[in-house]
Short mmCIF file of C-alpha atoms in Angstrom, two decimals:
data_model
loop_
_atom_site.label_atom_id
_atom_site.label_comp_id
_atom_site.label_asym_id
_atom_site.label_seq_id
_atom_site.Cartn_x
_atom_site.Cartn_y
_atom_site.Cartn_z
CA MET Z 61 0.00 0.00 0.00
CA GLU Z 62 1.31 3.42 -0.95
CA THR Z 63 2.05 5.62 2.06
CA ALA Z 64 1.04 9.24 2.44
CA THR Z 65 4.67 10.20 1.97
CA GLY Z 66 4.83 8.24 -1.28
CA LYS Z 67 1.68 9.92 -2.58
CA ARG Z 68 3.09 13.32 -1.72
CA MET Z 69 6.39 12.60 -3.53
CA ARG Z 70 4.55 11.38 -6.64
CA PHE Z 71 2.36 14.51 -6.59
CA LEU Z 72 5.42 16.76 -6.32
CA GLU Z 73 7.14 14.99 -9.24
CA ARG Z 74 4.05 15.46 -11.44
CA ALA Z 75 3.74 19.06 -10.37
CA GLY Z 76 7.37 19.67 -11.23
CA LEU Z 77 6.95 18.19 -14.72
CA ALA Z 78 3.81 20.24 -15.30
CA ALA Z 79 5.60 23.41 -14.21
CA ALA Z 80 8.51 22.65 -16.53
CA GLY Z 81 6.13 22.17 -19.43
CA LEU Z 82 4.35 25.40 -18.62
CA GLY Z 83 7.69 27.18 -18.42
CA CYS Z 84 8.59 25.99 -21.93
CA ALA Z 85 5.30 27.22 -23.28
CA LEU Z 86 5.72 30.64 -21.67
CA ALA Z 87 9.43 31.11 -22.24
CA ALA Z 88 10.41 29.62 -25.58
CA SER Z 89 13.83 31.17 -25.34
CA SER Z 90 14.85 28.81 -22.55
CA CYS Z 91 13.37 25.48 -23.66
CA ALA Z 92 13.56 22.96 -26.46
CA ALA Z 93 11.29 25.03 -28.65
CA ALA Z 94 13.88 27.82 -28.69
CA PRO Z 95 15.31 28.63 -32.10
CA THR Z 96 18.95 27.63 -32.53
CA GLY Z 97 21.50 28.20 -35.27
CA VAL Z 98 20.28 29.84 -38.47
CA SER Z 99 16.70 31.03 -38.81
CA VAL Z 100 14.53 28.82 -40.99
CA ALA Z 101 13.00 30.49 -44.04
CA ALA Z 102 9.22 30.60 -44.18
CA ASP Z 103 9.46 29.96 -47.94
CA PRO Z 104 12.32 27.51 -48.66
CA VAL Z 105 11.98 27.91 -52.45
CA ALA Z 106 12.33 31.69 -52.29
CA ALA Z 107 15.25 31.43 -49.86
CA VAL Z 108 17.16 29.04 -52.12
CA ARG Z 109 16.43 30.94 -55.32
CA SER Z 110 17.65 34.21 -53.83
CA ALA Z 111 20.77 32.63 -52.33
CA GLY Z 112 22.73 32.92 -55.57
CA THR Z 113 22.16 36.68 -55.81
CA ALA Z 114 23.06 37.13 -52.14
CA SER Z 115 26.24 35.09 -52.65
CA LEU Z 116 27.42 37.13 -55.64
CA LYS Z 117 27.51 40.16 -53.33
CA ILE Z 118 30.25 38.47 -51.30
CA GLY Z 119 32.71 39.60 -53.96
CA SER Z 120 35.16 36.73 -53.56
CA ALA Z 121 35.87 33.57 -51.60
CA GLU Z 122 38.09 30.58 -51.20
CA VAL Z 123 36.64 27.44 -52.75
CA ALA Z 124 36.90 23.69 -52.14
CA THR Z 125 35.38 21.29 -54.63
CA SER Z 126 34.89 17.58 -55.14
CA VAL Z 127 33.38 15.47 -57.90
CA SER Z 128 32.53 11.78 -57.79
CA MET Z 129 31.91 10.24 -61.23
CA THR Z 130 30.55 6.70 -61.53
CA ALA Z 131 30.22 4.76 -64.79
CA GLN Z 132 30.06 1.03 -65.49
CA GLY Z 133 30.77 0.17 -61.87
CA ARG Z 134 33.88 2.36 -61.58
CA THR Z 135 34.08 5.59 -59.60
CA ASP Z 136 36.61 8.36 -60.21
CA GLU Z 137 37.19 11.05 -57.59
CA PHE Z 138 38.30 14.62 -58.33
CA SER Z 139 39.02 17.29 -55.71
CA GLY Z 140 40.40 20.77 -55.69
CA THR Z 141 40.92 24.06 -53.89
CA GLY Z 142 41.16 27.57 -55.20
CA ALA Z 143 39.55 31.00 -55.18
CA PHE Z 144 36.91 32.93 -57.14
CA ASP Z 145 36.33 36.58 -57.90
CA PHE Z 146 32.56 36.73 -58.35
CA ALA Z 147 32.50 40.29 -59.65
CA ARG Z 148 34.86 39.46 -62.53
CA GLN Z 149 33.62 35.87 -62.78
CA LEU Z 150 37.19 34.59 -62.72
CA GLY Z 151 38.47 31.69 -60.69
CA SER Z 152 41.43 29.38 -60.29
CA ILE Z 153 41.52 25.80 -59.05
CA THR Z 154 44.27 23.27 -58.43
CA LEU Z 155 42.55 20.00 -59.25
CA THR Z 156 43.65 16.52 -58.15
CA VAL Z 157 42.70 13.97 -60.82
CA PRO Z 158 42.65 10.14 -60.90
CA PRO Z 159 45.63 8.43 -62.62
CA ASP Z 160 43.38 6.82 -65.25
CA VAL Z 161 42.13 10.26 -66.29
CA SER Z 162 45.45 12.08 -66.63
CA THR Z 163 49.15 11.26 -66.38
CA HIS Z 164 49.45 14.41 -64.26
CA SER Z 165 48.22 14.03 -60.71
CA THR Z 166 47.22 17.68 -60.42
CA LEU Z 167 46.15 20.33 -62.90
CA ASP Z 168 46.01 24.09 -62.58
CA GLU Z 169 42.83 25.53 -64.07
CA VAL Z 170 41.64 29.06 -64.68
CA VAL Z 171 37.94 29.45 -65.42
CA THR Z 172 36.29 32.43 -67.12
CA PRO Z 173 32.65 32.79 -68.19
CA THR Z 174 33.36 31.27 -71.62
CA VAL Z 175 36.85 29.71 -71.58
CA LEU Z 176 38.63 27.11 -69.46
CA TYR Z 177 42.45 27.11 -69.29
CA MET Z 178 44.41 24.07 -68.07
CA ARG Z 179 48.00 22.93 -67.63
CA PRO Z 180 49.87 20.55 -65.31
CA THR Z 181 50.65 21.99 -61.89
CA GLY Z 182 54.15 23.43 -61.81
CA SER Z 183 54.40 23.63 -65.59
CA THR Z 184 55.78 26.71 -67.29
CA GLY Z 185 54.46 25.62 -70.66
CA LYS Z 186 51.48 27.02 -72.49
CA TRP Z 187 47.96 26.72 -71.20
CA VAL Z 188 45.47 24.56 -73.09
CA GLN Z 189 42.37 26.55 -73.97
CA VAL Z 190 38.91 24.98 -74.10
CA ASP Z 191 35.87 26.86 -75.35
CA SER Z 192 33.25 26.01 -72.73
CA GLN Z 193 30.45 26.96 -75.12
CA ARG Z 194 31.38 23.96 -77.27
CA LEU Z 195 31.15 21.48 -74.40
CA ALA Z 196 27.99 19.39 -74.20
CA ASP Z 197 27.39 20.42 -70.59
CA GLY Z 198 28.49 24.03 -71.03
CA ASP Z 199 31.40 23.23 -68.70
CA LEU Z 200 29.03 22.61 -65.81
CA ILE Z 201 31.23 19.67 -64.75
CA SER Z 202 33.70 19.14 -67.62
CA ALA Z 203 36.38 21.06 -65.73
CA GLY Z 204 36.22 18.47 -62.95
CA TYR Z 205 34.15 20.69 -60.70
CA THR Z 206 31.17 23.05 -60.73
CA SER Z 207 32.17 26.70 -60.53
CA PRO Z 208 30.40 28.79 -57.87
CA ILE Z 209 29.10 31.14 -60.58
CA LEU Z 210 27.20 28.30 -62.27
CA ALA Z 211 26.09 26.90 -58.90
CA PHE Z 212 24.52 30.26 -58.03
CA ALA Z 213 22.77 30.37 -61.40
CA MET Z 214 21.45 26.83 -61.01
CA LEU Z 215 19.70 27.73 -57.77
CA THR Z 216 17.26 29.99 -59.61
CA GLY Z 217 15.68 26.79 -60.94
CA ALA Z 218 15.04 25.38 -57.46
CA GLY Z 219 11.55 23.96 -57.08
CA ALA Z 220 10.64 24.69 -60.72
CA SER Z 221 8.62 22.40 -63.01
CA GLY Z 222 6.99 20.43 -60.25
CA GLY Z 223 10.06 20.22 -58.06
CA ALA Z 224 10.11 20.89 -54.35
CA VAL Z 225 12.45 22.34 -51.73
CA LYS Z 226 12.35 21.52 -48.03
CA TYR Z 227 14.21 22.47 -44.88
CA VAL Z 228 16.34 19.58 -43.62
CA GLY Z 229 17.98 20.85 -40.45
CA GLN Z 230 20.83 22.78 -38.85
CA ASP Z 231 24.46 22.06 -39.68
CA LYS Z 232 27.90 23.66 -39.92
CA VAL Z 233 30.23 24.24 -42.88
CA TYR Z 234 33.78 25.13 -41.90
CA ASP Z 235 32.43 25.77 -38.40
CA ILE Z 236 29.89 28.31 -39.70
CA PRO Z 237 26.25 27.62 -38.67
CA VAL Z 238 24.05 26.94 -41.68
CA ALA Z 239 20.50 25.92 -42.54
CA HIS Z 240 20.34 22.86 -44.79
CA TYR Z 241 17.77 22.75 -47.61
CA ALA Z 242 17.26 19.99 -50.19
CA GLY Z 243 15.10 19.37 -53.22
CA THR Z 244 15.26 19.41 -56.99
CA LEU Z 245 16.06 22.14 -59.48
CA ASN Z 246 15.30 22.39 -63.19
CA LEU Z 247 18.21 23.27 -65.48
CA LEU Z 248 16.13 24.77 -68.29
CA ALA Z 249 14.17 26.90 -65.82
CA ALA Z 250 17.48 28.07 -64.36
CA ALA Z 251 18.75 28.85 -67.87
CA LYS Z 252 15.76 31.09 -68.54
CA ALA Z 253 16.35 33.03 -65.33
CA ALA Z 254 20.16 33.29 -65.61
CA PRO Z 255 22.07 36.09 -67.37
CA ALA Z 256 24.47 35.46 -70.25
CA PRO Z 257 26.72 33.54 -70.56
CA GLU Z 258 25.55 31.29 -67.68
CA ASN Z 259 22.19 30.83 -69.42
CA ALA Z 260 23.89 29.20 -72.42
CA ALA Z 261 25.87 26.83 -70.21
CA LEU Z 262 22.77 25.75 -68.30
CA ALA Z 263 20.74 25.34 -71.50
CA ALA Z 264 23.47 23.11 -72.94
CA ALA Z 265 23.55 21.01 -69.78
CA GLY Z 266 19.77 20.79 -69.76
CA GLY Z 267 19.84 19.39 -73.28
CA SER Z 268 22.55 16.80 -72.63
CA PHE Z 269 21.72 15.46 -69.17
CA THR Z 270 19.38 12.49 -68.78
CA LYS Z 271 17.16 14.15 -66.21
CA GLN Z 272 16.02 17.76 -66.10
CA ALA Z 273 15.22 17.49 -62.39
CA VAL Z 274 18.55 17.71 -60.57
CA PRO Z 275 18.56 16.68 -56.89
CA PHE Z 276 20.51 19.14 -54.77
CA ASP Z 277 21.46 20.14 -51.24
CA VAL Z 278 22.38 23.69 -50.29
CA TYR Z 279 23.61 25.06 -46.98
CA LEU Z 280 22.87 28.75 -46.31
CA ASP Z 281 24.40 30.94 -43.61
CA ALA Z 282 22.58 33.51 -41.48
CA ASP Z 283 22.79 36.04 -44.34
CA GLY Z 284 21.22 33.64 -46.83
CA ARG Z 285 24.49 33.03 -48.67
CA VAL Z 286 25.66 29.69 -50.08
CA ARG Z 287 28.30 27.93 -48.02
CA ARG Z 288 27.94 24.49 -49.63
CA PHE Z 289 26.17 23.31 -52.77
CA VAL Z 290 25.84 19.65 -53.79
CA ALA Z 291 24.22 18.53 -57.03
CA HIS Z 292 23.51 15.08 -58.51
CA PHE Z 293 23.75 14.83 -62.30
CA GLU Z 294 23.14 12.00 -64.75
CA PHE Z 295 23.87 11.73 -68.47
CA PRO Z 296 24.11 8.90 -71.05
CA ALA Z 297 27.46 7.12 -71.21
CA PRO Z 298 29.41 7.93 -74.40
CA ALA Z 299 29.16 5.27 -77.12
CA PRO Z 300 29.95 2.42 -77.35
CA ALA Z 301 29.41 2.23 -73.58
CA LYS Z 302 25.86 1.74 -72.36
CA GLY Z 303 23.99 2.98 -69.34
CA SER Z 304 24.43 6.26 -67.53
CA VAL Z 305 27.16 8.26 -65.89
CA THR Z 306 26.23 9.63 -62.47
CA ILE Z 307 28.03 12.55 -60.90
CA VAL Z 308 27.94 14.12 -57.45
CA SER Z 309 29.48 17.58 -57.45
CA SER Z 310 30.13 19.55 -54.26
CA THR Z 311 31.25 23.18 -53.95
CA ASP Z 312 32.20 24.80 -50.62
CA LEU Z 313 32.80 28.50 -49.97
CA TYR Z 314 34.88 29.84 -47.07
CA ASP Z 315 36.98 32.89 -46.17
CA LEU Z 316 34.28 35.05 -47.73
CA GLY Z 317 35.47 38.41 -49.00
CA LYS Z 318 39.14 37.40 -49.01
CA LYS Z 319 41.06 39.24 -51.72
CA VAL Z 320 41.53 37.07 -54.81
CA THR Z 321 44.25 37.75 -57.36
CA VAL Z 322 43.50 35.69 -60.46
CA ALA Z 323 43.77 36.57 -64.13
CA ALA Z 324 43.29 34.80 -67.44
CA PRO Z 325 46.56 33.77 -69.12
CA ALA Z 326 48.03 36.14 -71.69
CA ALA Z 327 47.29 35.22 -75.31
CA ALA Z 328 50.98 34.43 -75.92
CA ASP Z 329 50.86 31.79 -73.17
CA VAL Z 330 47.86 29.92 -74.56
CA LEU Z 331 47.67 26.95 -76.91
CA ALA Z 332 44.22 26.56 -78.45
CA ALA Z 333 42.72 23.10 -77.95
CA ASN Z 334 41.44 21.01 -80.86
#
């Protein structure tokens, strides 16, 4: 039989729990319902679409990239670090490439809105020039990474053509608090909204990729700027191979606003590619 003391203790425990619950309801700032990290956008689609414009205002940033390419059961991994000047739309990347892709373990690349320049790291020879407008994907991933400029432009197609965007949760990128959103974006819709020459690159990619709906994840900081962008692409394997090539491309931004000194190679230092 429960004693009077036992009944009193049980009553006090219940009263304490009730008071704690009431306290949470009245003071959200001190309980589990309190907001933490980065504020969540009321409209995830609008937040993601405007993130590219907000990010361009950064001016410049350090960049880390990675690309995983899988075809016929084999996966190749690319990774690189560099810097981008968003105002001039110029960037440089030192890219680590798999041995079956190049005899050089690393390549130096300079990317402009319409031309990609490449040469082995440490080389003093001429740069190889590639016209990105002639590439099937508009150089969206042909360089071995996705440039931040094109990533920003792609986000304008978030949630378009029946796609959706949702809030996933709180996270950190390079120790910076971010809000994580995920969904699909439409390349052709992004092309229509993007300025030249990004619109041409996105239109080319939209015509060559297997699926128009591109799954993506984006991580936005407290100012609504992109800190990490991950996209999943798929396109038909080149003949005579069959099946599809799947690619996961990730672009990170850090040291926002850091001065970037990058320039396109002089004409005398460039060898036009075939």
